[in-house]
Tab-separated table of C-alpha atoms and ligand atoms in Angstrom:
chain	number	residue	atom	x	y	z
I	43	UNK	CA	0.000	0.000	0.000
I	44	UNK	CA	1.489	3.571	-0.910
I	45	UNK	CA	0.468	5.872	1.708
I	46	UNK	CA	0.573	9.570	1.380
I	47	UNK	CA	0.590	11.779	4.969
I	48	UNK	CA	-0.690	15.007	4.835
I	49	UNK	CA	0.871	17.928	7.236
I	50	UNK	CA	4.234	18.978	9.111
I	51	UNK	CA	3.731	18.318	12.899
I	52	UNK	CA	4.859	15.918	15.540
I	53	UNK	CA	1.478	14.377	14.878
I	54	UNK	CA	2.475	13.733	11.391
I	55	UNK	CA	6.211	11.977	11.952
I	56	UNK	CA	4.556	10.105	14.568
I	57	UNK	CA	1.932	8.721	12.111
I	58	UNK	CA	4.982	8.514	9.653
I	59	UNK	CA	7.125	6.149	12.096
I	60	UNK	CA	3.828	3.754	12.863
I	61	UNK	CA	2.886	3.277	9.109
I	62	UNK	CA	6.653	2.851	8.306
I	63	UNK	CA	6.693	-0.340	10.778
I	64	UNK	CA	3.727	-1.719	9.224
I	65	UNK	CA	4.470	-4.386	6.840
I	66	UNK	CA	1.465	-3.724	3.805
I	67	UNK	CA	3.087	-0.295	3.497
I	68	UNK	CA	5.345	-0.423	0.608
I	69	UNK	CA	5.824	3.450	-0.058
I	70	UNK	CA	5.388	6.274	2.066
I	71	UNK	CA	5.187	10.015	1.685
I	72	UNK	CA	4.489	12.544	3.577
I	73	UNK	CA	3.629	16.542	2.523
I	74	UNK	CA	4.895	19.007	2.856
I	75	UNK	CA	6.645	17.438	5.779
I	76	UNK	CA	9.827	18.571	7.845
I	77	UNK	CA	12.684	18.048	8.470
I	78	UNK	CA	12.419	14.584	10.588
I	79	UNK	CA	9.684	12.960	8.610
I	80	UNK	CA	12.258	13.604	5.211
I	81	UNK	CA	14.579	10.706	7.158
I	82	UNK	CA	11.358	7.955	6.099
I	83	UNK	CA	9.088	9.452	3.988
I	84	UNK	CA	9.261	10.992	0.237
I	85	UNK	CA	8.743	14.833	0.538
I	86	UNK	CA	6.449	16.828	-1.786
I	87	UNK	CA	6.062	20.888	-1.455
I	88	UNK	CA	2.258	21.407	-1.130
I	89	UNK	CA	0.329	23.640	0.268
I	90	UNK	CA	-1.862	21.340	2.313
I	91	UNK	CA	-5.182	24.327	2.642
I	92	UNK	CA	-5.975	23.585	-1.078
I	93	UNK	CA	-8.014	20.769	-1.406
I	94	UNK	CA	-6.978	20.367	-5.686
I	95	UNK	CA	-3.524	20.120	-4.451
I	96	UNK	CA	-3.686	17.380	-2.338
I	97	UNK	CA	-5.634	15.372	-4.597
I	98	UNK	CA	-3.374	16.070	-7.219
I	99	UNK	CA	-0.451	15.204	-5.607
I	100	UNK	CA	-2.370	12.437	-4.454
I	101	UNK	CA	-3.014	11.130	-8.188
I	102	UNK	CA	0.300	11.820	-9.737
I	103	UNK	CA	1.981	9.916	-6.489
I	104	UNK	CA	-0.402	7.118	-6.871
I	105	UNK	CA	-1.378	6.533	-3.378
I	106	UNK	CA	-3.438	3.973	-2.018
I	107	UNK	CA	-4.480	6.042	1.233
I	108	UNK	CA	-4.052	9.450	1.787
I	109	UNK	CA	-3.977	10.472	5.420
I	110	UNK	CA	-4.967	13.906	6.654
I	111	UNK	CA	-3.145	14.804	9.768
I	112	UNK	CA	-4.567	18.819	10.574
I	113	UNK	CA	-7.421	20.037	10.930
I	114	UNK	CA	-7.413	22.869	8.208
I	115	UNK	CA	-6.994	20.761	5.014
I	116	UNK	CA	-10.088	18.701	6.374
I	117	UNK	CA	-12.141	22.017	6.749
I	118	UNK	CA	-11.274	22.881	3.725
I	119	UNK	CA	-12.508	19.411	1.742
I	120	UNK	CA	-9.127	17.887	1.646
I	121	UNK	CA	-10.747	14.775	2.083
I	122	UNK	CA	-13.628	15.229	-0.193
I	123	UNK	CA	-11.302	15.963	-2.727
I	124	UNK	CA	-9.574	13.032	-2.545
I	125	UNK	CA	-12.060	10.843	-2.675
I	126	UNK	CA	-13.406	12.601	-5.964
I	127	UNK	CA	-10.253	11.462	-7.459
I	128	UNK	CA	-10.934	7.720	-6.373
I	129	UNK	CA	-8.503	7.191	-3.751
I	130	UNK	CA	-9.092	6.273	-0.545
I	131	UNK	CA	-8.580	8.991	2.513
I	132	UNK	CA	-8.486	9.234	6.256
I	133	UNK	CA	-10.462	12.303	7.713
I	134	UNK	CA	-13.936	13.308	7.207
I	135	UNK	CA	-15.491	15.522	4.885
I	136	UNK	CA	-15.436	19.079	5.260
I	137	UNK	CA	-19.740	19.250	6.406
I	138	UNK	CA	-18.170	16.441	8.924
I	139	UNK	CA	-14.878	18.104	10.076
I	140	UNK	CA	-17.725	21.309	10.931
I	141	UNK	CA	-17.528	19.306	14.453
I	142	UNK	CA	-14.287	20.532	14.859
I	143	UNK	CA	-14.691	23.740	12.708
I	144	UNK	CA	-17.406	25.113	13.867
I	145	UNK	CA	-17.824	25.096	18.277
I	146	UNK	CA	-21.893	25.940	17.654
I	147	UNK	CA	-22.494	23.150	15.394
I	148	UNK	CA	-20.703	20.809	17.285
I	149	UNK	CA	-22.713	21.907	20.335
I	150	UNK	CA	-25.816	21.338	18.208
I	151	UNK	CA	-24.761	17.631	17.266
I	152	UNK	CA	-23.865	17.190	21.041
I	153	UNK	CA	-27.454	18.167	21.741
I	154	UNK	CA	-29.344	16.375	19.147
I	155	UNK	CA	-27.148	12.864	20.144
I	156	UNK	CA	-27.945	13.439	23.882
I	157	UNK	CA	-24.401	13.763	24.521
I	158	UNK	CA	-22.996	15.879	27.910
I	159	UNK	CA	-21.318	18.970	27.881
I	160	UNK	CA	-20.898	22.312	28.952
I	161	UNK	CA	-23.941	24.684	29.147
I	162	UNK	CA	-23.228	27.285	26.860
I	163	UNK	CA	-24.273	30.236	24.904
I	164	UNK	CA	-23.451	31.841	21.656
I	165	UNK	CA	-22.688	35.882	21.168
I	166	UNK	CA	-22.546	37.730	18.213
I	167	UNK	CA	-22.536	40.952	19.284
I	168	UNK	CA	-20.863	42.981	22.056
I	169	UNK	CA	-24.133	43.913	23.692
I	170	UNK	CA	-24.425	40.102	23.997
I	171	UNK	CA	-21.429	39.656	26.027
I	172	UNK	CA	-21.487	41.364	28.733
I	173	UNK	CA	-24.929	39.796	29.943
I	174	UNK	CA	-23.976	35.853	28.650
I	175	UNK	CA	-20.812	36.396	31.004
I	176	UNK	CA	-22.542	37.721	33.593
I	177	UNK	CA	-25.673	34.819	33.673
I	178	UNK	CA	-22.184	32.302	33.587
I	179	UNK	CA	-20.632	33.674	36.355
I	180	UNK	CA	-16.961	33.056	37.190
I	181	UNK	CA	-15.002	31.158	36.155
I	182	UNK	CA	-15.290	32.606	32.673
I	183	UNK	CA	-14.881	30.462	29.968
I	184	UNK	CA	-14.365	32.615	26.811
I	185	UNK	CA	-14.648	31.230	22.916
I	186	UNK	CA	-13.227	31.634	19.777
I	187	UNK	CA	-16.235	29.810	17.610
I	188	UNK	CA	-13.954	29.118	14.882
I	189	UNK	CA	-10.438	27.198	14.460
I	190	UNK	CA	-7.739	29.164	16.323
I	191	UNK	CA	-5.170	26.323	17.030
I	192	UNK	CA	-5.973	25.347	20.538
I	193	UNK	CA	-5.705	29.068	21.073
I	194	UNK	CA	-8.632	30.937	21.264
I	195	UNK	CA	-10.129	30.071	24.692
I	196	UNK	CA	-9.456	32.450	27.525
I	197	UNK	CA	-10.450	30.832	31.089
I	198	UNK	CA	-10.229	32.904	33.915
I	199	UNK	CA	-11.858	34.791	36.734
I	200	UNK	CA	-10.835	38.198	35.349
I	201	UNK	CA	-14.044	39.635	34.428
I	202	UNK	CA	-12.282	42.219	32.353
I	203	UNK	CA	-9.868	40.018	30.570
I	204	UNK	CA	-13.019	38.012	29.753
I	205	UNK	CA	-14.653	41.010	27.918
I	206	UNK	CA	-11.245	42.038	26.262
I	207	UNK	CA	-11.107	38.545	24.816
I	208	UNK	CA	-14.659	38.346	23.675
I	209	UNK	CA	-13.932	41.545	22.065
I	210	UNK	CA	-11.095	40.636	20.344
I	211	UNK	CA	-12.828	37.511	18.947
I	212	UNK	CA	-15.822	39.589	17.864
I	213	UNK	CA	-13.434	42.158	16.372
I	214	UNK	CA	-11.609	39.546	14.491
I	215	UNK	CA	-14.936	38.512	12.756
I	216	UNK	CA	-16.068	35.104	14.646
I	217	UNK	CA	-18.825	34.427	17.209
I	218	UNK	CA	-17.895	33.718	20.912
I	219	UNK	CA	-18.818	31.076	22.841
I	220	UNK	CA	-19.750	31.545	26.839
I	221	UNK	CA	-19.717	28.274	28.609
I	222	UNK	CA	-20.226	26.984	32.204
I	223	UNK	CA	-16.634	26.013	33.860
I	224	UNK	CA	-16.163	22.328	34.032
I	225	UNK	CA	-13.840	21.042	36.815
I	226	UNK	CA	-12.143	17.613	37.106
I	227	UNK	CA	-9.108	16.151	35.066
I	228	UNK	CA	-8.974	16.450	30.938
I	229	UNK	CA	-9.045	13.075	28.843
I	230	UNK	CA	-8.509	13.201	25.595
I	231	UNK	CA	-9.773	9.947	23.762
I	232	UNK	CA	-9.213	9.443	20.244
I	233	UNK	CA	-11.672	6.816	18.193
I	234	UNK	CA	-11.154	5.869	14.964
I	235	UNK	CA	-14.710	5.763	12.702
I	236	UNK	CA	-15.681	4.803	9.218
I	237	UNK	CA	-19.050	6.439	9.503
I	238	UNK	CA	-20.642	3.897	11.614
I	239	UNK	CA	-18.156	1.579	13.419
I	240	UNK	CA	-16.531	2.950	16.404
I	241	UNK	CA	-13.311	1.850	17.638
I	242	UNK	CA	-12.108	3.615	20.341
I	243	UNK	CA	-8.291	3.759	21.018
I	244	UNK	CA	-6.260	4.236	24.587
I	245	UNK	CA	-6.808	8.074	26.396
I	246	UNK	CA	-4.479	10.309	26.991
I	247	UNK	CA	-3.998	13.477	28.834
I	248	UNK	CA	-2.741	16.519	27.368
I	249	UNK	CA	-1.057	19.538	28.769
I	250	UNK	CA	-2.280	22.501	27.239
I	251	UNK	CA	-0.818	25.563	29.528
I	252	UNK	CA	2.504	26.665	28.352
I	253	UNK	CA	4.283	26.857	31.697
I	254	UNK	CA	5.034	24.057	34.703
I	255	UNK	CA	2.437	23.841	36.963
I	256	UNK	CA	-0.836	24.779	34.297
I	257	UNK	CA	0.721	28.156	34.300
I	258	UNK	CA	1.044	30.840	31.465
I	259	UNK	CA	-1.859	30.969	28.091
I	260	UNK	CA	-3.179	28.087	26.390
I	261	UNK	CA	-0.845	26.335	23.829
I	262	UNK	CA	-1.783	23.885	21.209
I	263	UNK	CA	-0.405	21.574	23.640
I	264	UNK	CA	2.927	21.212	25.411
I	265	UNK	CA	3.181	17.420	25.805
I	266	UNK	CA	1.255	14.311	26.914
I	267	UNK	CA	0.811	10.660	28.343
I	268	UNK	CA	-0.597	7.512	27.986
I	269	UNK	CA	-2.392	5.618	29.175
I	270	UNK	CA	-4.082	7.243	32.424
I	271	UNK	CA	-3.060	5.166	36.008
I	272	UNK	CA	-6.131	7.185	37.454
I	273	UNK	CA	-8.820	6.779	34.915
I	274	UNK	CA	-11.812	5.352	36.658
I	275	UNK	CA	-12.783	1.624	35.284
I	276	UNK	CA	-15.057	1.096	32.405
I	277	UNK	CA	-13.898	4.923	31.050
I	278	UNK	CA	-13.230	4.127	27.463
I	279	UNK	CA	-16.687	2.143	27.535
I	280	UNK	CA	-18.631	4.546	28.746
I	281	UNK	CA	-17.477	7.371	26.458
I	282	UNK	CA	-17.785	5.036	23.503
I	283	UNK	CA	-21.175	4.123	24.465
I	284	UNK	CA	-22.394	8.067	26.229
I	285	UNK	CA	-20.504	10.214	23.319
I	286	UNK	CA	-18.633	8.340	20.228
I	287	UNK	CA	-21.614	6.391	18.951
I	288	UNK	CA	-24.358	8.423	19.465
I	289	UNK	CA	-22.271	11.560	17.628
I	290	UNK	CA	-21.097	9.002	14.703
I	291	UNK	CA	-25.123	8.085	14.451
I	292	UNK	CA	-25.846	11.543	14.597
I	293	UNK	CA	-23.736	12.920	12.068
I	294	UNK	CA	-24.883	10.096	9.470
I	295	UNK	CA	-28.761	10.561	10.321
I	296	UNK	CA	-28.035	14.422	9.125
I	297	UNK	CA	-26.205	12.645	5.879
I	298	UNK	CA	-22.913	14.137	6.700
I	299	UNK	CA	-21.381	10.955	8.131
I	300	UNK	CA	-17.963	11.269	9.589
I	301	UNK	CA	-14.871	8.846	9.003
I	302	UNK	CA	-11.972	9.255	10.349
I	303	UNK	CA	-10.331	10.195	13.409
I	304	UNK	CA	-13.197	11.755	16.348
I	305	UNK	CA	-11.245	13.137	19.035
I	306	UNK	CA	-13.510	13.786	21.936
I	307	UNK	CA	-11.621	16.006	24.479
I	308	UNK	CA	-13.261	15.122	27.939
I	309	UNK	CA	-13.674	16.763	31.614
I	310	UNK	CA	-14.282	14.283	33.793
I	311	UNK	CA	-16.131	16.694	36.456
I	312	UNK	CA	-17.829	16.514	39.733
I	313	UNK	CA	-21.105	15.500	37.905
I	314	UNK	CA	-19.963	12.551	35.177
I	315	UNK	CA	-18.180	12.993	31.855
I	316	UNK	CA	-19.080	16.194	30.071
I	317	UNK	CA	-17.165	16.764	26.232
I	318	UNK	CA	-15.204	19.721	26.077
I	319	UNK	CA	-14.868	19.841	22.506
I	320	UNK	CA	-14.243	17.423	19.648
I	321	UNK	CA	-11.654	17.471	17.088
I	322	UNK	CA	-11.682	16.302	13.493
I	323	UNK	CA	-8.473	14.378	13.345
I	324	UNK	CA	-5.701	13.301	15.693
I	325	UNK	CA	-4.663	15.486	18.489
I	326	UNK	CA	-0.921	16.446	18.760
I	327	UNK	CA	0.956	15.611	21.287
I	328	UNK	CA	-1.133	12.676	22.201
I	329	UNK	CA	-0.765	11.118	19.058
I	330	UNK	CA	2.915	10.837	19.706
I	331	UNK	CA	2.080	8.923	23.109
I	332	UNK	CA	-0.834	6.454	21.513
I	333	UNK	CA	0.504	5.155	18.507
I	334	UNK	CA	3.866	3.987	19.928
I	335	UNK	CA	1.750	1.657	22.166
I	336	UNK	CA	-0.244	0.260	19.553
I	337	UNK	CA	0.666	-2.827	17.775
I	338	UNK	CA	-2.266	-3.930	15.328
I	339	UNK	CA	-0.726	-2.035	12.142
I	340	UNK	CA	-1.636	0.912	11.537
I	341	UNK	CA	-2.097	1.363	7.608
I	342	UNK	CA	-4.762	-1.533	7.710
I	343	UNK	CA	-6.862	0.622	10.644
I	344	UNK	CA	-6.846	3.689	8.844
I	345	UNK	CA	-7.431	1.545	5.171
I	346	UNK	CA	-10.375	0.018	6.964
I	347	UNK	CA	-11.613	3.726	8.329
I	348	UNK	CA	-11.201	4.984	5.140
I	349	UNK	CA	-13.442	2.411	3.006
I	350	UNK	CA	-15.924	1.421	5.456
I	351	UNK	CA	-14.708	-1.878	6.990
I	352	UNK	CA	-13.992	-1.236	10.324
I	353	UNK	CA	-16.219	-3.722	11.568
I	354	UNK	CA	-14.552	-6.930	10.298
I	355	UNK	CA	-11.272	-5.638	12.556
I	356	UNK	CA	-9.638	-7.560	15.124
I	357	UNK	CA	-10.115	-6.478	18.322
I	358	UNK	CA	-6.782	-3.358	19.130
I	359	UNK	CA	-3.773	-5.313	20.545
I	360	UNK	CA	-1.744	-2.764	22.681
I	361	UNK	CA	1.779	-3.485	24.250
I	362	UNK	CA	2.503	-3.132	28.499
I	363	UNK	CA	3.692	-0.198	29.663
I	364	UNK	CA	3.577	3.987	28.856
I	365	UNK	CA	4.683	6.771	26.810
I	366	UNK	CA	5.001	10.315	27.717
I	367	UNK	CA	6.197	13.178	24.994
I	368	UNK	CA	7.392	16.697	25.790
I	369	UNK	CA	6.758	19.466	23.366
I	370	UNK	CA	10.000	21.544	22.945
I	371	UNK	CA	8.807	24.974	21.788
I	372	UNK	CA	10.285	27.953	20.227
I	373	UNK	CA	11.350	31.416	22.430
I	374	UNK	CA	8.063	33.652	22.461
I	375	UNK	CA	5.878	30.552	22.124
I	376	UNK	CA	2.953	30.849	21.824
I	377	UNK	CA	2.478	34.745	20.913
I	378	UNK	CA	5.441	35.100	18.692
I	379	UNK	CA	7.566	32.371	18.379
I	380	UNK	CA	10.973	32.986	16.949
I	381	UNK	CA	12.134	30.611	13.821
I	382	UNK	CA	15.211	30.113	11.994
I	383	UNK	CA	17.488	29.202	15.109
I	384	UNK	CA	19.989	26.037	14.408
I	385	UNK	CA	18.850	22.513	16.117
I	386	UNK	CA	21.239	19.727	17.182
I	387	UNK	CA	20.884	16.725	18.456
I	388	UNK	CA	17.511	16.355	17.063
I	389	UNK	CA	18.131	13.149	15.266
I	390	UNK	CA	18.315	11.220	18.953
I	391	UNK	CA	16.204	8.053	19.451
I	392	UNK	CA	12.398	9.433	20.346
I	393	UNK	CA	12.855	13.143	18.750
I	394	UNK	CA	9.875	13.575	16.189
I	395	UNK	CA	10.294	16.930	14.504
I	396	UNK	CA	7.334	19.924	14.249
I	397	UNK	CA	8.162	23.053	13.293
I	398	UNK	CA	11.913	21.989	11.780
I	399	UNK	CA	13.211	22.633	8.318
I	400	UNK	CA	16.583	22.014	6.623
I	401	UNK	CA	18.274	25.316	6.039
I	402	UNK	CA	20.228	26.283	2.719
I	403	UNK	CA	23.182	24.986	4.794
I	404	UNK	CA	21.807	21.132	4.819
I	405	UNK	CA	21.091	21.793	8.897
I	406	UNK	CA	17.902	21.310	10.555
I	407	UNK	CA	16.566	25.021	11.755
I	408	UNK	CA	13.802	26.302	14.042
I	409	UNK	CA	10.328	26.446	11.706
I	410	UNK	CA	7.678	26.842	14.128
I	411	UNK	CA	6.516	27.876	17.512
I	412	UNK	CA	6.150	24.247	18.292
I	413	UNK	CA	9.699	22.628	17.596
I	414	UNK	CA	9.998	19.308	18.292
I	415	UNK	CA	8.438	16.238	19.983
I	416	UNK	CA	10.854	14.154	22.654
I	417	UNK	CA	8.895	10.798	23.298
I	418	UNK	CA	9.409	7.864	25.448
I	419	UNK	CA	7.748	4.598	25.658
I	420	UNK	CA	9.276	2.587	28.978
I	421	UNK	CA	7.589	0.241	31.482
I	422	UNK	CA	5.226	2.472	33.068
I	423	UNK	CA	4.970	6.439	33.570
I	424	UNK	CA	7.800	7.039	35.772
I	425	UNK	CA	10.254	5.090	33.908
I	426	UNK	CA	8.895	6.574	30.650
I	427	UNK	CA	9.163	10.332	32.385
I	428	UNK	CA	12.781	9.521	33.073
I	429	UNK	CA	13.830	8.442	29.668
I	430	UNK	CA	11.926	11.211	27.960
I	431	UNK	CA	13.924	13.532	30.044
I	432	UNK	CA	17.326	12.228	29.431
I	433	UNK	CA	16.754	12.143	25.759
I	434	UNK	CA	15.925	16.040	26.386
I	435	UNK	CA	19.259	16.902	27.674
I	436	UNK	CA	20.592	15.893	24.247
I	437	UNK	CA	18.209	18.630	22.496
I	438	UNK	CA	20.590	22.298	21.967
I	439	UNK	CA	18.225	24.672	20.464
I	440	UNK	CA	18.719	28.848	21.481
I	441	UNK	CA	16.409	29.650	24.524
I	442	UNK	CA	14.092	26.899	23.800
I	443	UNK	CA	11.167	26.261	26.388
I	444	UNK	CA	9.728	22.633	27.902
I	445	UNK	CA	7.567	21.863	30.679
I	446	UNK	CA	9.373	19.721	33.046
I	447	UNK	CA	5.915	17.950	34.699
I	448	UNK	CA	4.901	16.346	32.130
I	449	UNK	CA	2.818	13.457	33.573
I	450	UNK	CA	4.169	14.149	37.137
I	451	UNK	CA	0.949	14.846	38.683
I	452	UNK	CA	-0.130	11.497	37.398
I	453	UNK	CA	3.239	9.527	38.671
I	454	UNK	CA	2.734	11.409	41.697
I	455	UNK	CA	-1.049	10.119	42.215
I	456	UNK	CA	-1.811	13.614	42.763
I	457	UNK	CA	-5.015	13.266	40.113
I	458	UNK	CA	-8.247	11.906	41.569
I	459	UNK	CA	-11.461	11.904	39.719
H	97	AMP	P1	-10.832	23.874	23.559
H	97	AMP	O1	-10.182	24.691	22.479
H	97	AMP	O2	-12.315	23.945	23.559
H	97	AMP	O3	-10.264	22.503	23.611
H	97	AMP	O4	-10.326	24.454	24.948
H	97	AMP	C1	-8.955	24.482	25.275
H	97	AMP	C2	-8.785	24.260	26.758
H	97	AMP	O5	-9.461	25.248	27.512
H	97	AMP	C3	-9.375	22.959	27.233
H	97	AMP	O6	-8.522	21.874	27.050
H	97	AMP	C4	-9.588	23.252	28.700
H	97	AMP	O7	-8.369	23.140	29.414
H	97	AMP	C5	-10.007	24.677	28.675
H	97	AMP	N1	-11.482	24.708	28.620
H	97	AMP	C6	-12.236	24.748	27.514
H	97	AMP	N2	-13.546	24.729	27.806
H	97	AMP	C7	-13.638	24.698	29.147
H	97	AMP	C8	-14.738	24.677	30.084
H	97	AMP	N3	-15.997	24.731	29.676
H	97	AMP	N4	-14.418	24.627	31.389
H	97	AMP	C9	-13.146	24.599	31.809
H	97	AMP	N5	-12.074	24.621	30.997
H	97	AMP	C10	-12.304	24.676	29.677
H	98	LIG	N1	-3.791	18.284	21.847
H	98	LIG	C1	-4.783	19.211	21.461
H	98	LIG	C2	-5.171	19.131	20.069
H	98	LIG	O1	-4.645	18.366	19.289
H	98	LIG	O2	-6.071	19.868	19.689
């Protein structure tokens, strides 16, 4: 099977290293890529937002299964476009990927499919605001309704900074979203669909504050872990069974049925599972922590996904043990992150690339405020945490920033539900 990878993250080498090791995938490619993924997979210059160019490149490649790794070619109709050309793809349609796209349709799904989540309301105006904050009460949690990169929610207790960022969403165009605060621990559990099969895969927890100790803004995530020590029993089968199916049903009773990857990012609050949000595709970092413990090949999964055979699938086989990743980010991450700083020691054993590109003098250079992806699989967290940190020290990049408790709380037992 040829398999072409769409996209340039951490996500995407990861993917790139698990469909490498499976055995049905003859040739693999992955666009536009970076600097690590060039080490196993043919590079192509594309830019991934236009839908006739991937399924052009697709065509004159000759892929067997194209896989869409972001969210914005999916949004766009990537994947539609794709399939128009008769070639199988991973990721929904663009009406599908809405769920991810669009935070007031997904609510709407959520609320035809009886599925839990926050109370919310949506404001289009700046009269609005003021008054949906106000019946919310703090803590505020503040919207972007569009895609904004993990980015555009402001929680806080700051009135003010609450209006300022409703503001600046409204100014920028987009609806807000006001929703009721959800406390307890975030899962994020990752399912893999063909429209009507759900498989669900292991969860994860993400760590989306910049700074040690949930400090500092939002990030598109600064490392993960799996699988959870502290996740209650029966978890992954009650999600599957209270959220994943009846939002795959859902979605094909409106005729917009979505295959795929349906991330659904969970609180796990003081009043049962409620669904934060839901993502089109697979989440970065976690994907760098999941797929390393998976052992049923990937490319068949995906293949299956993709052409509506999910079904007839072996149960998941996944190995002992854990993973943890830490996101290595660029200075000024995540406001203004500086590129075009030298890297070394990013070819070490565990170092997936992000934002990295090879520089007119053959070296691999800073590309993005997300930089690289330092991952660990060992025996369980702790040992895992230690390796992941070791491999670290080898990392030289100017002023570059990590967390250094990743998955501590968790080794710690410090998370109860
Ligand atoms: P989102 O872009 O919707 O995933 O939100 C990003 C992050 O903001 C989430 O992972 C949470 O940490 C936080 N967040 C979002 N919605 C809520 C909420 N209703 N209550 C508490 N925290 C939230
Ligand atoms: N890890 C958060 C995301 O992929 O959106």
């Amino acid at each position: 099977m040829r398999v072409l990878v769409i996209g340039s993250g951490a996500r995407e080498h990861a993917l790139c290293v698990a469909l490498q090791s499976d055995p049905a995938v003859t040739a693999l490619a992955c666009a536009p890529g970076n600097a690590g993924t060039v080490t196993l997979a043919q590079a192509f210059p594309l830019d991934a937002a236009d839908p006739a160019a991937v399924s052009a490149l697709a065509v004159e490649w000759q892929a067997h299964l194209v896989v869409v790794g972001p969210e914005v070619p999916l949004v766009a109709g990537a994947a539609d476009a794709v399939r128009e050309a008769g070639i199988a793809c991973f990721g929904p349609s663009a009406q599908a990927a809405q769920i991810e796209g669009s935070k007031a349709f997904a609510k709407h799904v959520m609320t035809a499919a009886g599925v839990p989540t926050a109370q919310f309301s949506a404001v289009g105006g700046e009269a609005e605001l003021e008054t949906a904050l106000d019946e919310a009460g703090a803590p505020y949690v503040v919207k972007d309704d569009g895609l904004a990169a993990g980015k555009g929610v402001l929680v806080t207790t700051d009135r003010a900074a609450a209006v300022a960022h409703g503001q600046a969403v409204l100014g920028a165009g987009h609806s807000v979203l006001i929703e009721e605060f959800l406390d307890g621990p975030e899962v994020s559990l990752f399912a893999l669909s063909d429209g009507t099969t759900v498989v669900p895969l292991l969860p994860a927890q993400d760590h989306k504050r910049r700074d040690d100790g949930d400090g500092g803004p939002n990030t598109g995530g600064m490392g993960a872990y799996a699988p959870l020590p502290w996740a209650p029993a029966g978890l992954v089968e009650e999600v599957r069974a209270t959220v994943l199916q009846p939002t795959i049903d859902e979605m094909a009773r409106r005729g917009e049925p979505f295959s795929g990857l349906l991330y659904a990012g969970l609180a796990l609050t003081s009043r049962g599972v409620r669904v934060v949000e839901f993502n089109a595709r697979f989440g970065d970092p976690e994907t760098q922590v999941v797929l390393p413990l998976l052992e049923t090949p990937l490319a068949g999964l995906l293949y299956a996904a993709a052409t509506g055979t999910l079904a007839e699938q072996p149960p998941l086989r996944w190995r002992d043990g854990a993973a943890v990743t830490v996101v290595v980010a660029a200075s000024g991450y995540p406001e203004r992150p500086r590129v075009g700083d030298p890297i070394t020691g990013a070819d070490g054993e565990g170092v997936l690339h992000a934002g990295t590109a090879l520089g007119p003098d053959g070296l691999v250079h800073s590309a993005g405020g997300r930089v690289l992806s330092v991952t660990a699989v060992g025996e369980d967290l702790a040992a895992a945490r230690q390796t992941v940190y070791e491999r670290l020290a080898s990392v030289r990049l100017a002023d570059a920033h990590w967390r250094t408790d990743i998955a501590l709380a968790a080794v710690e037992g410090r998370i109860t539900t």
